[in-house]
PDB file of N, CA and C in Angstrom:
ATOM      1  N   UNK A1284     -51.113  49.303 104.482  1.00  0.00           N
ATOM      2  CA  UNK A1284     -50.164  50.756 104.585  1.00  0.00           C
ATOM      3  C   UNK A1284     -51.171  51.426 105.563  1.00  0.00           C
ATOM      4  N   UNK A1285     -52.541  51.039 105.135  1.00  0.00           N
ATOM      5  CA  UNK A1285     -53.785  51.930 106.778  1.00  0.00           C
ATOM      6  C   UNK A1285     -53.377  51.577 108.261  1.00  0.00           C
ATOM      7  N   UNK A1286     -52.886  50.167 108.069  1.00  0.00           N
ATOM      8  CA  UNK A1286     -53.139  49.398 109.858  1.00  0.00           C
ATOM      9  C   UNK A1286     -51.412  49.831 110.006  1.00  0.00           C
ATOM     10  N   UNK A1287     -50.391  50.652 109.651  1.00  0.00           N
ATOM     11  CA  UNK A1287     -49.822  51.189 109.776  1.00  0.00           C
ATOM     12  C   UNK A1287     -49.752  53.027 109.802  1.00  0.00           C
ATOM     13  N   UNK A1288     -49.998  52.999 109.019  1.00  0.00           N
ATOM     14  CA  UNK A1288     -51.048  54.767 109.151  1.00  0.00           C
ATOM     15  C   UNK A1288     -51.639  54.991 110.695  1.00  0.00           C
ATOM     16  N   UNK A1289     -52.091  53.809 111.250  1.00  0.00           N
ATOM     17  CA  UNK A1289     -53.415  53.997 111.845  1.00  0.00           C
ATOM     18  C   UNK A1289     -52.660  53.877 113.435  1.00  0.00           C
ATOM     19  N   UNK A1290     -51.313  52.916 113.228  1.00  0.00           N
ATOM     20  CA  UNK A1290     -50.824  52.830 114.759  1.00  0.00           C
ATOM     21  C   UNK A1290     -49.841  54.543 114.513  1.00  0.00           C
ATOM     22  N   UNK A1291     -48.994  54.682 113.429  1.00  0.00           N
ATOM     23  CA  UNK A1291     -48.671  55.956 114.013  1.00  0.00           C
ATOM     24  C   UNK A1291     -49.770  57.300 114.454  1.00  0.00           C
ATOM     25  N   UNK A1292     -50.492  57.070 114.019  1.00  0.00           N
ATOM     26  CA  UNK A1292     -50.930  58.571 114.273  1.00  0.00           C
ATOM     27  C   UNK A1292     -51.497  57.985 115.869  1.00  0.00           C
ATOM     28  N   UNK A1293     -51.689  57.191 116.365  1.00  0.00           N
ATOM     29  CA  UNK A1293     -51.901  56.563 117.760  1.00  0.00           C
ATOM     30  C   UNK A1293     -51.212  56.684 118.335  1.00  0.00           C
ATOM     31  N   UNK A1294     -49.736  56.276 117.979  1.00  0.00           N
ATOM     32  CA  UNK A1294     -48.469  56.859 118.908  1.00  0.00           C
ATOM     33  C   UNK A1294     -48.356  58.481 118.701  1.00  0.00           C
ATOM     34  N   UNK A1295     -48.767  59.019 117.664  1.00  0.00           N
ATOM     35  CA  UNK A1295     -48.601  60.504 117.759  1.00  0.00           C
ATOM     36  C   UNK A1295     -49.171  61.106 118.871  1.00  0.00           C
ATOM     37  N   UNK A1296     -50.428  60.504 118.621  1.00  0.00           N
ATOM     38  CA  UNK A1296     -51.777  61.515 119.703  1.00  0.00           C
ATOM     39  C   UNK A1296     -51.354  60.686 121.402  1.00  0.00           C
ATOM     40  N   UNK A1297     -50.692  59.911 121.801  1.00  0.00           N
ATOM     41  CA  UNK A1297     -50.399  58.993 123.128  1.00  0.00           C
ATOM     42  C   UNK A1297     -49.427  59.953 124.303  1.00  0.00           C
ATOM     43  N   UNK A1298     -48.131  60.295 122.802  1.00  0.00           N
ATOM     44  CA  UNK A1298     -46.998  61.009 123.638  1.00  0.00           C
ATOM     45  C   UNK A1298     -46.548  61.957 123.593  1.00  0.00           C
ATOM     46  N   UNK A1299     -46.174  62.909 124.276  1.00  0.00           N
ATOM     47  CA  UNK A1299     -45.775  64.270 123.960  1.00  0.00           C
ATOM     48  C   UNK A1299     -45.240  64.746 122.345  1.00  0.00           C
ATOM     49  N   UNK A1300     -45.810  65.904 122.277  1.00  0.00           N
ATOM     50  CA  UNK A1300     -44.406  66.298 120.584  1.00  0.00           C
ATOM     51  C   UNK A1300     -43.043  66.573 120.748  1.00  0.00           C
ATOM     52  N   UNK A1301     -42.908  66.911 121.662  1.00  0.00           N
ATOM     53  CA  UNK A1301     -41.602  66.397 121.814  1.00  0.00           C
ATOM     54  C   UNK A1301     -40.466  65.013 121.234  1.00  0.00           C
ATOM     55  N   UNK A1302     -41.524  64.384 122.076  1.00  0.00           N
ATOM     56  CA  UNK A1302     -40.943  62.958 121.383  1.00  0.00           C
ATOM     57  C   UNK A1302     -41.248  61.729 120.174  1.00  0.00           C
ATOM     58  N   UNK A1303     -42.351  62.787 119.652  1.00  0.00           N
ATOM     59  CA  UNK A1303     -43.432  61.964 118.646  1.00  0.00           C
ATOM     60  C   UNK A1303     -41.716  61.874 117.887  1.00  0.00           C
ATOM     61  N   UNK A1304     -41.676  61.845 117.524  1.00  0.00           N
ATOM     62  CA  UNK A1304     -40.287  61.460 116.140  1.00  0.00           C
ATOM     63  C   UNK A1304     -39.366  60.298 116.880  1.00  0.00           C
ATOM     64  N   UNK A1305     -38.990  60.240 118.476  1.00  0.00           N
ATOM     65  CA  UNK A1305     -38.878  59.380 118.798  1.00  0.00           C
ATOM     66  C   UNK A1305     -39.473  58.326 118.687  1.00  0.00           C
ATOM     67  N   UNK A1306     -40.590  58.249 119.270  1.00  0.00           N
ATOM     68  CA  UNK A1306     -41.676  57.121 118.698  1.00  0.00           C
ATOM     69  C   UNK A1306     -41.602  56.771 118.555  1.00  0.00           C
ATOM     70  N   UNK A1307     -41.785  57.587 116.692  1.00  0.00           N
ATOM     71  CA  UNK A1307     -42.501  56.866 115.567  1.00  0.00           C
ATOM     72  C   UNK A1307     -40.936  55.430 115.000  1.00  0.00           C
ATOM     73  N   UNK A1308     -40.265  55.997 115.579  1.00  0.00           N
ATOM     74  CA  UNK A1308     -39.376  55.352 114.715  1.00  0.00           C
ATOM     75  C   UNK A1308     -38.379  53.977 115.972  1.00  0.00           C
ATOM     76  N   UNK A1309     -39.223  54.117 117.299  1.00  0.00           N
ATOM     77  CA  UNK A1309     -39.402  53.223 117.970  1.00  0.00           C
ATOM     78  C   UNK A1309     -40.449  51.943 116.499  1.00  0.00           C
ATOM     79  N   UNK A1310     -41.191  52.676 116.926  1.00  0.00           N
ATOM     80  CA  UNK A1310     -42.048  51.483 116.168  1.00  0.00           C
ATOM     81  C   UNK A1310     -41.489  50.606 115.074  1.00  0.00           C
ATOM     82  N   UNK A1311     -41.120  52.009 113.943  1.00  0.00           N
ATOM     83  CA  UNK A1311     -40.306  51.388 112.906  1.00  0.00           C
ATOM     84  C   UNK A1311     -39.107  50.404 113.491  1.00  0.00           C
ATOM     85  N   UNK A1312     -38.674  49.849 114.634  1.00  0.00           N
ATOM     86  CA  UNK A1312     -37.441  49.502 115.009  1.00  0.00           C
ATOM     87  C   UNK A1312     -38.133  48.428 115.349  1.00  0.00           C
ATOM     88  N   UNK A1313     -39.424  47.793 116.265  1.00  0.00           N
ATOM     89  CA  UNK A1313     -40.246  47.632 116.989  1.00  0.00           C
ATOM     90  C   UNK A1313     -40.433  46.535 116.198  1.00  0.00           C
ATOM     91  N   UNK A1314     -40.989  46.922 114.892  1.00  0.00           N
ATOM     92  CA  UNK A1314     -41.311  45.677 113.875  1.00  0.00           C
ATOM     93  C   UNK A1314     -40.189  45.473 112.613  1.00  0.00           C
ATOM     94  N   UNK A1315     -38.868  46.235 113.071  1.00  0.00           N
ATOM     95  CA  UNK A1315     -38.005  45.376 112.073  1.00  0.00           C
ATOM     96  C   UNK A1315     -37.309  44.552 112.569  1.00  0.00           C
ATOM     97  N   UNK A1316     -37.248  44.648 113.927  1.00  0.00           N
ATOM     98  CA  UNK A1316     -36.288  43.781 114.572  1.00  0.00           C
ATOM     99  C   UNK A1316     -36.498  42.386 114.532  1.00  0.00           C
ATOM    100  N   UNK A1317     -37.524  41.855 114.769  1.00  0.00           N
ATOM    101  CA  UNK A1317     -38.905  40.229 114.681  1.00  0.00           C
ATOM    102  C   UNK A1317     -38.304  39.756 113.480  1.00  0.00           C
ATOM    103  N   UNK A1318     -38.130  40.287 111.990  1.00  0.00           N
ATOM    104  CA  UNK A1318     -38.664  39.955 110.996  1.00  0.00           C
ATOM    105  C   UNK A1318     -36.696  39.587 110.681  1.00  0.00           C
ATOM    106  N   UNK A1319     -35.998  40.654 111.178  1.00  0.00           N
ATOM    107  CA  UNK A1319     -34.674  40.184 111.021  1.00  0.00           C
ATOM    108  C   UNK A1319     -34.268  38.758 111.682  1.00  0.00           C
ATOM    109  N   UNK A1320     -34.505  38.888 113.228  1.00  0.00           N
ATOM    110  CA  UNK A1320     -33.973  37.912 113.912  1.00  0.00           C
ATOM    111  C   UNK A1320     -34.586  36.583 113.361  1.00  0.00           C
ATOM    112  N   UNK A1321     -35.890  36.527 113.137  1.00  0.00           N
ATOM    113  CA  UNK A1321     -36.971  35.429 112.799  1.00  0.00           C
ATOM    114  C   UNK A1321     -36.232  35.104 111.500  1.00  0.00           C
ATOM    115  N   UNK A1322     -35.802  35.589 110.525  1.00  0.00           N
ATOM    116  CA  UNK A1322     -35.479  35.175 108.914  1.00  0.00           C
ATOM    117  C   UNK A1322     -34.136  34.845 109.513  1.00  0.00           C
ATOM    118  N   UNK A1323     -33.299  34.794 110.263  1.00  0.00           N
ATOM    119  CA  UNK A1323     -32.316  33.898 110.115  1.00  0.00           C
ATOM    120  C   UNK A1323     -32.143  32.860 111.552  1.00  0.00           C
ATOM    121  N   UNK A1324     -33.319  32.665 112.467  1.00  0.00           N
ATOM    122  CA  UNK A1324     -33.204  31.315 112.518  1.00  0.00           C
ATOM    123  C   UNK A1324     -33.781  30.669 112.134  1.00  0.00           C
ATOM    124  N   UNK A1325     -34.870  30.918 110.998  1.00  0.00           N
ATOM    125  CA  UNK A1325     -35.800  30.217 110.118  1.00  0.00           C
ATOM    126  C   UNK A1325     -35.265  29.455 109.047  1.00  0.00           C
ATOM    127  N   UNK A1326     -33.720  30.668 108.768  1.00  0.00           N
ATOM    128  CA  UNK A1326     -32.296  29.718 107.231  1.00  0.00           C
ATOM    129  C   UNK A1326     -31.899  28.961 108.138  1.00  0.00           C
ATOM    130  N   UNK A1327     -31.209  28.598 109.448  1.00  0.00           N
ATOM    131  CA  UNK A1327     -30.956  28.231 109.877  1.00  0.00           C
ATOM    132  C   UNK A1327     -31.667  26.328 109.684  1.00  0.00           C
ATOM    133  N   UNK A1328     -33.140  26.197 111.108  1.00  0.00           N
ATOM    134  CA  UNK A1328     -34.230  25.634 110.226  1.00  0.00           C
ATOM    135  C   UNK A1328     -33.677  25.000 109.162  1.00  0.00           C
ATOM    136  N   UNK A1329     -34.541  25.292 107.916  1.00  0.00           N
ATOM    137  CA  UNK A1329     -35.177  25.577 106.638  1.00  0.00           C
ATOM    138  C   UNK A1329     -33.562  24.664 106.608  1.00  0.00           C
ATOM    139  N   UNK A1330     -31.906  25.024 106.163  1.00  0.00           N
ATOM    140  CA  UNK A1330     -30.426  24.555 106.105  1.00  0.00           C
ATOM    141  C   UNK A1330     -30.849  23.199 106.527  1.00  0.00           C
ATOM    142  N   UNK A1331     -30.818  22.892 108.255  1.00  0.00           N
ATOM    143  CA  UNK A1331     -30.894  21.661 108.594  1.00  0.00           C
ATOM    144  C   UNK A1331     -32.287  20.635 108.882  1.00  0.00           C
ATOM    145  N   UNK A1332     -33.355  20.778 108.971  1.00  0.00           N
ATOM    146  CA  UNK A1332     -34.190  19.738 107.940  1.00  0.00           C
ATOM    147  C   UNK A1332     -34.411  19.830 106.812  1.00  0.00           C
ATOM    148  N   UNK A1333     -34.901  18.197 106.848  1.00  0.00           N
ATOM    149  CA  UNK A1333     -35.293  17.738 105.932  1.00  0.00           C
ATOM    150  C   UNK A1333     -36.565  18.664 105.149  1.00  0.00           C
ATOM    151  N   UNK A1334     -36.714  18.791 103.843  1.00  0.00           N
ATOM    152  CA  UNK A1334     -37.530  19.922 102.923  1.00  0.00           C
ATOM    153  C   UNK A1334     -38.854  19.378 103.043  1.00  0.00           C
ATOM    154  N   UNK A1335     -38.631  18.349 102.770  1.00  0.00           N
ATOM    155  CA  UNK A1335     -40.535  16.798 102.545  1.00  0.00           C
ATOM    156  C   UNK A1335     -41.327  17.280 104.313  1.00  0.00           C
ATOM    157  N   UNK A1336     -40.105  16.892 105.248  1.00  0.00           N
ATOM    158  CA  UNK A1336     -40.576  17.640 107.313  1.00  0.00           C
ATOM    159  C   UNK A1336     -41.042  18.812 106.472  1.00  0.00           C
ATOM    160  N   UNK A1337     -40.282  19.974 106.653  1.00  0.00           N
ATOM    161  CA  UNK A1337     -40.163  20.862 106.757  1.00  0.00           C
ATOM    162  C   UNK A1337     -41.530  21.472 106.457  1.00  0.00           C
ATOM    163  N   UNK A1338     -41.812  21.409 105.028  1.00  0.00           N
ATOM    164  CA  UNK A1338     -42.942  21.502 104.213  1.00  0.00           C
ATOM    165  C   UNK A1338     -44.372  20.709 104.658  1.00  0.00           C
ATOM    166  N   UNK A1339     -43.782  19.788 104.912  1.00  0.00           N
ATOM    167  CA  UNK A1339     -45.206  19.221 106.211  1.00  0.00           C
ATOM    168  C   UNK A1339     -45.655  19.936 107.212  1.00  0.00           C
ATOM    169  N   UNK A1340     -44.748  20.271 107.702  1.00  0.00           N
ATOM    170  CA  UNK A1340     -44.846  20.803 109.117  1.00  0.00           C
ATOM    171  C   UNK A1340     -45.349  22.024 108.745  1.00  0.00           C
ATOM    172  N   UNK A1341     -44.884  22.809 108.177  1.00  0.00           N
ATOM    173  CA  UNK A1341     -45.588  24.596 108.040  1.00  0.00           C
ATOM    174  C   UNK A1341     -46.566  24.277 107.281  1.00  0.00           C
ATOM    175  N   UNK A1342     -47.215  23.272 107.079  1.00  0.00           N
ATOM    176  CA  UNK A1342     -48.796  23.328 105.925  1.00  0.00           C
ATOM    177  C   UNK A1342     -49.747  22.547 106.608  1.00  0.00           C
ATOM    178  N   UNK A1343     -48.726  22.170 107.946  1.00  0.00           N
ATOM    179  CA  UNK A1343     -50.095  21.624 108.645  1.00  0.00           C
ATOM    180  C   UNK A1343     -50.272  22.844 109.956  1.00  0.00           C
ATOM    181  N   UNK A1344     -49.471  23.710 110.583  1.00  0.00           N
ATOM    182  CA  UNK A1344     -49.557  24.864 110.898  1.00  0.00           C
ATOM    183  C   UNK A1344     -50.064  25.818 110.646  1.00  0.00           C
ATOM    184  N   UNK A1345     -50.176  26.093 109.359  1.00  0.00           N
ATOM    185  CA  UNK A1345     -51.232  26.862 108.330  1.00  0.00           C
ATOM    186  C   UNK A1345     -52.245  26.499 108.297  1.00  0.00           C
ATOM    187  N   UNK A1346     -52.895  25.443 108.706  1.00  0.00           N
ATOM    188  CA  UNK A1346     -54.192  24.660 108.066  1.00  0.00           C
ATOM    189  C   UNK A1346     -54.501  24.750 109.285  1.00  0.00           C
ATOM    190  N   UNK A1347     -53.906  24.412 110.066  1.00  0.00           N
ATOM    191  CA  UNK A1347     -54.858  24.682 111.317  1.00  0.00           C
ATOM    192  C   UNK A1347     -55.030  25.592 111.811  1.00  0.00           C
ATOM    193  N   UNK A1348     -53.799  26.705 111.719  1.00  0.00           N
ATOM    194  CA  UNK A1348     -54.389  28.307 111.988  1.00  0.00           C
ATOM    195  C   UNK A1348     -55.767  28.988 111.521  1.00  0.00           C
ATOM    196  N   UNK A1349     -56.058  28.607 110.177  1.00  0.00           N
ATOM    197  CA  UNK A1349     -56.647  28.553 108.932  1.00  0.00           C
ATOM    198  C   UNK A1349     -58.327  28.505 109.766  1.00  0.00           C
ATOM    199  N   UNK A1350     -57.998  26.963 109.994  1.00  0.00           N
ATOM    200  CA  UNK A1350     -58.531  25.872 110.379  1.00  0.00           C
ATOM    201  C   UNK A1350     -59.551  27.341 111.843  1.00  0.00           C
ATOM    202  N   UNK A1351     -58.247  27.685 112.842  1.00  0.00           N
ATOM    203  CA  UNK A1351     -58.614  28.255 114.023  1.00  0.00           C
ATOM    204  C   UNK A1351     -59.442  29.284 113.642  1.00  0.00           C
ATOM    205  N   UNK A1352     -59.230  29.937 112.676  1.00  0.00           N
ATOM    206  CA  UNK A1352     -60.028  31.203 112.897  1.00  0.00           C
ATOM    207  C   UNK A1352     -61.325  30.845 112.532  1.00  0.00           C
ATOM    208  N   UNK A1353     -61.582  29.833 110.644  1.00  0.00           N
ATOM    209  CA  UNK A1353     -62.741  29.614 111.139  1.00  0.00           C
ATOM    210  C   UNK A1353     -64.712  29.122 111.990  1.00  0.00           C
ATOM    211  N   UNK A1354     -63.406  28.884 113.009  1.00  0.00           N
ATOM    212  CA  UNK A1354     -64.488  28.333 114.092  1.00  0.00           C
ATOM    213  C   UNK A1354     -64.289  29.563 114.853  1.00  0.00           C
TER     214      UNK A1354
END
């Protein structure tokens, strides 16, 4: 919530006053489109792959990401 407010505040500082509405809508669109696209792709992958293999792959990915942030 705070990150979104800070992002919109920065955008409003960077664009001219007559373009603020358009710039804020574009920020919302840029945040929304990848969620829709990747959810469709992940749905296809979840239907096509074996569940155990998919769980193993995602858990290894999450663990390696958490491990990388700790070091």
